[in-house]
mmCIF file of C-alpha atoms in Angstrom:
data_model
loop_
_atom_site.group_PDB
_atom_site.id
_atom_site.type_symbol
_atom_site.label_atom_id
_atom_site.label_comp_id
_atom_site.label_asym_id
_atom_site.label_seq_id
_atom_site.Cartn_x
_atom_site.Cartn_y
_atom_site.Cartn_z
ATOM 1 C CA MET N 2 14.705 -17.399 -29.108
ATOM 2 C CA SER N 3 17.193 -19.436 -29.505
ATOM 3 C CA THR N 4 16.477 -22.895 -27.612
ATOM 4 C CA MET N 5 19.953 -23.725 -25.397
ATOM 5 C CA PRO N 6 20.617 -26.943 -24.713
ATOM 6 C CA VAL N 7 19.215 -26.605 -21.124
ATOM 7 C CA SER N 8 20.598 -29.940 -19.208
ATOM 8 C CA SER N 9 18.472 -31.011 -16.540
ATOM 9 C CA SER N 10 20.252 -29.848 -13.067
ATOM 10 C CA THR N 11 19.369 -26.055 -14.567
ATOM 11 C CA LEU N 12 16.822 -24.538 -12.897
ATOM 12 C CA LEU N 13 14.872 -20.910 -13.594
ATOM 13 C CA PRO N 14 15.228 -18.601 -10.526
ATOM 14 C CA LEU N 15 11.851 -18.700 -10.808
ATOM 15 C CA GLU N 16 11.314 -22.193 -11.164
ATOM 16 C CA LEU N 17 13.108 -22.532 -7.779
ATOM 17 C CA VAL N 18 10.611 -19.948 -6.326
ATOM 18 C CA ASP N 19 7.233 -22.412 -7.113
ATOM 19 C CA LYS N 20 8.831 -25.612 -5.995
ATOM 20 C CA CYS N 21 8.674 -23.842 -2.448
ATOM 21 C CA ILE N 22 4.696 -23.167 -2.793
ATOM 22 C CA GLY N 23 3.305 -24.721 0.197
ATOM 23 C CA SER N 24 6.406 -24.113 2.090
ATOM 24 C CA ARG N 25 8.046 -21.771 4.352
ATOM 25 C CA ILE N 26 9.767 -19.242 2.876
ATOM 26 C CA HIS N 27 11.163 -16.660 4.438
ATOM 27 C CA ILE N 28 10.875 -13.445 2.974
ATOM 28 C CA ILE N 29 14.039 -10.885 3.211
ATOM 29 C CA MET N 30 12.925 -7.191 2.014
ATOM 30 C CA LYS N 31 15.231 -4.166 1.383
ATOM 31 C CA ASN N 32 14.067 -1.655 4.712
ATOM 32 C CA ASP N 33 16.039 -4.452 6.977
ATOM 33 C CA LYS N 34 11.928 -5.922 7.218
ATOM 34 C CA GLU N 35 11.724 -10.276 6.768
ATOM 35 C CA MET N 36 8.541 -12.369 6.937
ATOM 36 C CA VAL N 37 8.133 -15.958 7.436
ATOM 37 C CA GLY N 38 5.186 -17.705 5.822
ATOM 38 C CA THR N 39 4.085 -20.600 3.580
ATOM 39 C CA LEU N 40 4.333 -19.235 -0.134
ATOM 40 C CA ALA N 41 0.181 -20.293 -1.264
ATOM 41 C CA GLY N 42 1.228 -18.273 -4.562
ATOM 42 C CA PHE N 43 3.481 -15.668 -6.155
ATOM 43 C CA ASP N 44 2.379 -13.470 -9.584
ATOM 44 C CA ASP N 45 5.806 -12.490 -12.782
ATOM 45 C CA PHE N 46 6.351 -10.114 -10.600
ATOM 46 C CA VAL N 47 7.184 -12.157 -7.473
ATOM 47 C CA ASN N 48 4.256 -10.550 -6.006
ATOM 48 C CA MET N 49 3.635 -13.561 -2.976
ATOM 49 C CA LEU N 50 0.582 -14.396 -1.373
ATOM 50 C CA LEU N 51 2.026 -15.679 1.562
ATOM 51 C CA GLU N 52 -0.157 -17.861 4.972
ATOM 52 C CA ASP N 53 0.092 -17.968 8.654
ATOM 53 C CA VAL N 54 3.290 -14.155 7.986
ATOM 54 C CA THR N 55 5.223 -13.805 11.258
ATOM 55 C CA GLU N 56 6.958 -10.052 10.093
ATOM 56 C CA TYR N 57 9.919 -9.325 12.152
ATOM 57 C CA GLU N 58 11.040 -5.174 12.020
ATOM 58 C CA SER N 59 13.277 -3.405 13.773
ATOM 59 C CA THR N 60 12.215 -0.198 15.042
ATOM 60 C CA PRO N 61 14.677 1.433 17.614
ATOM 61 C CA GLU N 62 13.148 0.391 20.986
ATOM 62 C CA GLY N 63 13.720 -2.958 19.223
ATOM 63 C CA ARG N 64 13.037 -5.945 17.014
ATOM 64 C CA ARG N 65 9.034 -5.824 16.761
ATOM 65 C CA ILE N 66 7.071 -9.310 15.532
ATOM 66 C CA THR N 67 3.270 -9.242 14.010
ATOM 67 C CA LYS N 68 1.421 -11.686 12.973
ATOM 68 C CA LEU N 69 -0.430 -11.874 9.760
ATOM 69 C CA ASP N 70 -3.075 -14.478 8.937
ATOM 70 C CA GLN N 71 -3.499 -13.999 5.236
ATOM 71 C CA ILE N 72 -1.331 -11.065 3.380
ATOM 72 C CA LEU N 73 -0.562 -10.301 -0.243
ATOM 73 C CA LEU N 74 2.592 -8.939 -0.646
ATOM 74 C CA ASN N 75 4.541 -6.259 -2.944
ATOM 75 C CA GLY N 76 7.355 -8.124 -4.454
ATOM 76 C CA ASN N 77 9.239 -4.606 -5.191
ATOM 77 C CA ASN N 78 10.760 -4.383 -1.598
ATOM 78 C CA ILE N 79 11.563 -7.966 -2.031
ATOM 79 C CA THR N 80 15.801 -8.525 -2.291
ATOM 80 C CA MET N 81 15.866 -12.600 -0.832
ATOM 81 C CA LEU N 82 13.214 -15.644 -0.521
ATOM 82 C CA VAL N 83 15.381 -18.724 1.426
ATOM 83 C CA PRO N 84 13.548 -21.622 0.310
ATOM 84 C CA GLY N 85 12.755 -23.279 4.564
ATOM 85 C CA GLY N 86 10.794 -20.874 7.326
ATOM 86 C CA ASP N 87 13.879 -20.549 9.918
ATOM 87 C CA MET N 88 13.626 -17.804 12.461
ATOM 88 C CA PRO N 89 15.909 -14.665 10.900
ATOM 89 C CA GLU N 90 19.043 -15.444 13.736
ATOM 90 C CA MET Q 10 -21.658 -9.915 -25.190
ATOM 91 C CA ALA Q 11 -23.361 -9.359 -21.695
ATOM 92 C CA ASP Q 12 -20.922 -7.374 -20.598
ATOM 93 C CA GLU Q 13 -22.038 -4.605 -22.284
ATOM 94 C CA PHE Q 14 -24.714 -4.128 -19.420
ATOM 95 C CA GLU Q 15 -21.945 -2.839 -17.461
ATOM 96 C CA ASN Q 16 -21.955 -0.110 -19.442
ATOM 97 C CA ILE Q 17 -24.834 2.245 -17.881
ATOM 98 C CA PRO Q 18 -23.243 4.887 -16.306
ATOM 99 C CA SER Q 19 -22.871 4.516 -12.463
ATOM 100 C CA ILE Q 20 -21.136 5.639 -9.689
ATOM 101 C CA THR Q 21 -19.391 2.248 -8.690
ATOM 102 C CA VAL Q 22 -15.868 1.771 -8.564
ATOM 103 C CA LYS Q 23 -14.619 -0.841 -10.279
ATOM 104 C CA GLU Q 24 -10.991 0.663 -9.650
ATOM 105 C CA PRO Q 25 -9.086 1.900 -6.819
ATOM 106 C CA LEU Q 26 -8.495 4.938 -9.968
ATOM 107 C CA ASP Q 27 -12.077 5.392 -10.348
ATOM 108 C CA LEU Q 28 -12.495 6.957 -6.574
ATOM 109 C CA VAL Q 29 -10.381 9.720 -7.387
ATOM 110 C CA ARG Q 30 -12.083 10.539 -11.519
ATOM 111 C CA LEU Q 31 -15.464 11.263 -8.825
ATOM 112 C CA SER Q 32 -13.695 13.680 -6.839
ATOM 113 C CA LEU Q 33 -13.368 15.607 -10.278
ATOM 114 C CA ASP Q 34 -14.158 19.816 -8.687
ATOM 115 C CA GLU Q 35 -13.865 18.443 -5.398
ATOM 116 C CA ARG Q 36 -11.741 19.910 -2.478
ATOM 117 C CA ILE Q 37 -9.805 17.068 -2.007
ATOM 118 C CA TYR Q 38 -6.949 15.387 0.917
ATOM 119 C CA VAL Q 39 -3.794 14.304 -0.842
ATOM 120 C CA LYS Q 40 -1.467 12.812 1.695
ATOM 121 C CA MET Q 41 2.386 13.179 0.154
ATOM 122 C CA ARG Q 42 5.755 11.756 0.697
ATOM 123 C CA ASN Q 43 8.428 14.170 2.585
ATOM 124 C CA ASP Q 44 5.399 14.379 5.100
ATOM 125 C CA ARG Q 45 3.698 16.870 2.893
ATOM 126 C CA GLU Q 46 -0.053 16.923 3.012
ATOM 127 C CA ILE Q 47 -1.976 19.278 0.819
ATOM 128 C CA ARG Q 48 -5.380 20.379 0.767
ATOM 129 C CA GLY Q 49 -7.585 21.537 -2.397
ATOM 130 C CA ARG Q 50 -9.929 21.548 -5.096
ATOM 131 C CA LEU Q 51 -9.228 18.564 -8.484
ATOM 132 C CA HIS Q 52 -9.022 19.830 -11.460
ATOM 133 C CA ALA Q 53 -7.414 17.025 -13.591
ATOM 134 C CA TYR Q 54 -5.855 13.716 -12.750
ATOM 135 C CA ASP Q 55 -3.134 11.287 -14.995
ATOM 136 C CA GLN Q 56 -2.533 7.939 -14.297
ATOM 137 C CA HIS Q 57 0.360 8.646 -11.974
ATOM 138 C CA MET Q 58 -1.450 10.457 -10.465
ATOM 139 C CA ASN Q 59 0.118 13.975 -11.148
ATOM 140 C CA MET Q 60 -2.944 16.417 -10.497
ATOM 141 C CA ILE Q 61 -3.782 20.246 -10.644
ATOM 142 C CA LEU Q 62 -5.416 21.153 -7.534
ATOM 143 C CA SER Q 63 -6.513 24.990 -6.571
ATOM 144 C CA ASP Q 64 -6.892 26.756 -4.473
ATOM 145 C CA ALA Q 65 -4.344 23.992 -2.621
ATOM 146 C CA GLU Q 66 -3.402 24.209 1.919
ATOM 147 C CA GLU Q 67 -0.026 22.866 1.762
ATOM 148 C CA THR Q 68 1.506 21.477 5.387
ATOM 149 C CA ILE Q 69 4.251 20.917 6.517
ATOM 150 C CA THR Q 70 5.535 18.123 8.876
ATOM 151 C CA THR Q 71 8.741 18.425 10.729
ATOM 152 C CA ILE Q 72 9.934 17.127 13.228
ATOM 153 C CA GLU Q 73 12.357 19.202 16.231
ATOM 154 C CA ILE Q 74 13.865 17.638 19.029
ATOM 155 C CA ASP Q 75 14.484 20.070 21.350
ATOM 156 C CA GLU Q 76 18.276 21.058 22.906
ATOM 157 C CA GLU Q 77 17.607 20.914 26.835
ATOM 158 C CA THR Q 78 14.975 18.284 27.267
ATOM 159 C CA TYR Q 79 15.497 16.030 23.890
ATOM 160 C CA GLU Q 80 11.697 16.036 23.581
ATOM 161 C CA GLU Q 81 10.271 15.610 19.661
ATOM 162 C CA VAL Q 82 7.883 19.103 18.534
ATOM 163 C CA TYR Q 83 6.142 18.804 16.120
ATOM 164 C CA ARG Q 84 5.959 21.792 13.652
ATOM 165 C CA THR Q 85 3.881 22.467 11.421
ATOM 166 C CA THR Q 86 3.948 24.991 8.012
ATOM 167 C CA LYS Q 87 1.755 25.827 6.342
ATOM 168 C CA ARG Q 88 0.885 27.726 2.940
ATOM 169 C CA ASN Q 89 -1.435 28.616 0.407
ATOM 170 C CA ILE Q 90 -1.154 28.574 -2.961
ATOM 171 C CA PRO Q 91 -3.887 29.221 -6.076
ATOM 172 C CA MET Q 92 -3.057 26.245 -8.273
ATOM 173 C CA MET Q 93 -1.191 24.221 -8.259
ATOM 174 C CA PHE Q 94 0.508 20.745 -9.892
ATOM 175 C CA VAL Q 95 1.828 17.282 -8.175
ATOM 176 C CA ARG Q 96 4.152 14.619 -9.609
ATOM 177 C CA GLY Q 97 2.029 11.735 -9.066
ATOM 178 C CA ASP Q 98 5.250 9.768 -7.729
ATOM 179 C CA GLY Q 99 5.360 11.799 -4.786
ATOM 180 C CA VAL Q 100 1.328 10.985 -3.993
ATOM 181 C CA ILE Q 101 0.588 8.089 -0.842
ATOM 182 C CA LEU Q 102 -3.102 8.697 -0.836
ATOM 183 C CA VAL Q 103 -5.819 10.531 -1.621
ATOM 184 C CA SER Q 104 -9.285 11.305 -0.182
ATOM 185 C CA PRO Q 105 -12.212 12.991 -1.450
ATOM 186 C CA PRO Q 106 -14.434 14.752 0.905
ATOM 187 C CA MET Q 107 -16.235 12.674 3.285
ATOM 188 C CA ARG Q 108 -19.635 12.045 1.944
ATOM 189 C CA THR Q 109 -23.012 13.225 4.127
ATOM 190 C CA SER Q 110 -23.954 9.852 6.084
ATOM 191 C CA MET K 30 0.643 -21.304 -14.667
ATOM 192 C CA ASN K 31 -0.960 -22.511 -11.442
ATOM 193 C CA ARG K 32 0.685 -20.463 -9.115
ATOM 194 C CA LYS K 33 -1.092 -17.304 -10.398
ATOM 195 C CA GLU K 34 -4.882 -18.967 -9.553
ATOM 196 C CA ALA K 35 -3.494 -18.310 -6.004
ATOM 197 C CA LEU K 36 -3.182 -14.915 -6.763
ATOM 198 C CA SER K 37 -5.577 -14.368 -8.553
ATOM 199 C CA SER K 38 -8.816 -15.949 -6.624
ATOM 200 C CA PHE K 39 -7.457 -13.555 -3.754
ATOM 201 C CA ILE K 40 -7.632 -10.716 -5.055
ATOM 202 C CA GLN K 41 -11.034 -11.923 -6.038
ATOM 203 C CA GLN K 42 -11.916 -12.845 -2.713
ATOM 204 C CA ILE K 43 -11.091 -9.484 -0.333
ATOM 205 C CA HIS K 44 -13.457 -7.107 -2.156
ATOM 206 C CA GLY K 45 -15.603 -6.210 0.158
ATOM 207 C CA ARG K 46 -13.864 -7.553 3.213
ATOM 208 C CA PRO K 47 -11.648 -5.717 5.841
ATOM 209 C CA VAL K 48 -8.089 -5.693 5.319
ATOM 210 C CA VAL K 49 -4.968 -4.089 6.585
ATOM 211 C CA VAL K 50 -3.228 -2.281 4.402
ATOM 212 C CA LYS K 51 0.579 -1.893 4.498
ATOM 213 C CA LEU K 52 3.393 1.081 3.265
ATOM 214 C CA ASN K 53 6.567 0.900 3.465
ATOM 215 C CA SER K 54 6.728 3.996 5.491
ATOM 216 C CA GLY K 55 5.581 1.762 8.054
ATOM 217 C CA VAL K 56 1.992 3.269 8.758
ATOM 218 C CA ASP K 57 -1.020 0.832 8.472
ATOM 219 C CA TYR K 58 -4.823 1.643 7.194
ATOM 220 C CA ARG K 59 -7.815 -0.678 7.791
ATOM 221 C CA GLY K 60 -11.044 -0.269 6.469
ATOM 222 C CA VAL K 61 -12.831 -2.528 3.512
ATOM 223 C CA LEU K 62 -11.598 -2.870 0.559
ATOM 224 C CA ALA K 63 -13.730 -2.157 -2.500
ATOM 225 C CA CYS K 64 -11.296 -2.120 -4.614
ATOM 226 C CA LEU K 65 -7.113 -2.572 -6.765
ATOM 227 C CA ASP K 66 -5.518 -2.745 -9.631
ATOM 228 C CA GLY K 67 -2.132 -3.810 -10.876
ATOM 229 C CA TYR K 68 -0.215 -2.168 -9.963
ATOM 230 C CA MET K 69 -1.656 -2.182 -5.983
ATOM 231 C CA ASN K 70 -3.127 1.049 -6.489
ATOM 232 C CA ILE K 71 -6.088 0.251 -3.250
ATOM 233 C CA ALA K 72 -9.749 1.907 -3.071
ATOM 234 C CA LEU K 73 -10.385 1.493 0.976
ATOM 235 C CA GLU K 74 -13.610 2.622 2.727
ATOM 236 C CA GLN K 75 -14.010 3.446 6.106
ATOM 237 C CA THR K 76 -10.317 3.639 5.739
ATOM 238 C CA GLU K 77 -9.059 4.612 9.605
ATOM 239 C CA GLU K 78 -4.617 5.716 9.223
ATOM 240 C CA TYR K 79 -2.392 4.075 12.122
ATOM 241 C CA VAL K 80 1.155 5.286 12.459
ATOM 242 C CA ASN K 81 2.813 3.624 15.303
ATOM 243 C CA GLY K 82 -0.270 1.379 16.622
ATOM 244 C CA GLN K 83 -2.233 4.983 17.663
ATOM 245 C CA LEU K 84 -4.892 6.297 15.544
ATOM 246 C CA LYS K 85 -4.398 9.141 13.837
ATOM 247 C CA ASN K 86 -6.881 10.044 11.164
ATOM 248 C CA LYS K 87 -9.923 8.657 9.813
ATOM 249 C CA PHE K 88 -11.087 8.919 5.936
ATOM 250 C CA GLY K 89 -14.592 7.949 3.844
ATOM 251 C CA ASP K 90 -12.691 6.962 1.143
ATOM 252 C CA ALA K 91 -9.261 6.190 0.658
ATOM 253 C CA PHE K 92 -7.297 5.623 -2.631
ATOM 254 C CA ILE K 93 -3.612 4.828 -1.739
ATOM 255 C CA ARG K 94 -0.385 4.745 -4.724
ATOM 256 C CA GLY K 95 0.562 1.151 -5.039
ATOM 257 C CA ASN K 96 4.311 1.979 -4.729
ATOM 258 C CA ASN K 97 4.343 2.559 -1.733
ATOM 259 C CA VAL K 98 2.141 -0.847 -0.321
ATOM 260 C CA LEU K 99 4.057 -3.384 1.435
ATOM 261 C CA TYR K 100 1.625 -5.504 1.745
ATOM 262 C CA ILE K 101 -2.149 -6.258 2.104
ATOM 263 C CA SER K 102 -3.497 -8.443 4.756
ATOM 264 C CA THR K 103 -6.501 -10.298 5.828
ATOM 265 C CA GLN K 104 -7.391 -10.488 9.892
ATOM 266 C CA LYS K 105 -4.524 -9.504 11.974
ATOM 267 C CA ARG K 106 -4.182 -10.248 15.266
ATOM 268 C CA ARG K 107 -1.217 -8.406 16.589
ATOM 269 C CA ILE K 108 1.452 -10.017 19.947
#
């Protein structure tokens, strides 16, 4: 790899995720599911360990909410990560 | 290395695929995508969960909406297949026969 | 890599514990986690299959192919 003149302001995408460890994070999945939880850790595939999670699913009967203590979330179906744990609208 | 003690043949399940290895030559249940299920004798498998099954019975579940009552009607169709190859990417779950408990 | 340690210690710690495995299809499997690999392939014991919250099936042991897995969860409370 050539040494790029990395300015101190550039941040690798995963470094941003790393900065979220210990805080609330909002995750948007491919299949319209959303999760909010405290990020405890993640790996190179962005599989994530989350705590005190709320899962939001939209079903024909309306939105379903599930509370989970601790989950290992498969990174495969993640589309977006939003720092901060605001409720999805 | 201390790990050499672990070479003793055991029936422990150390990784998920061991569960499948223990089911070789047994009748297994396979749940597939597209609402298909297969019961058959497992002859071979690989790391993708491609499998060879014999004396297999395939069950296909379809949901039809009754035109008049709008009720959902589950319909299952079965067929027997003497020998088949199952492509691993369609597999959801594999269960060995219940062990006598 | 500190961020990975939390994941690997969780993975070690959940062996033998009751878990809920949720698939992308929405189906839940409850059982005791026997083991797990890097593809998120899972071996479960005393497995119960829940579709729309209703018990549909029971398996002594079950292998779940990792690509179907949405998450593995410990200790669940439903609202």
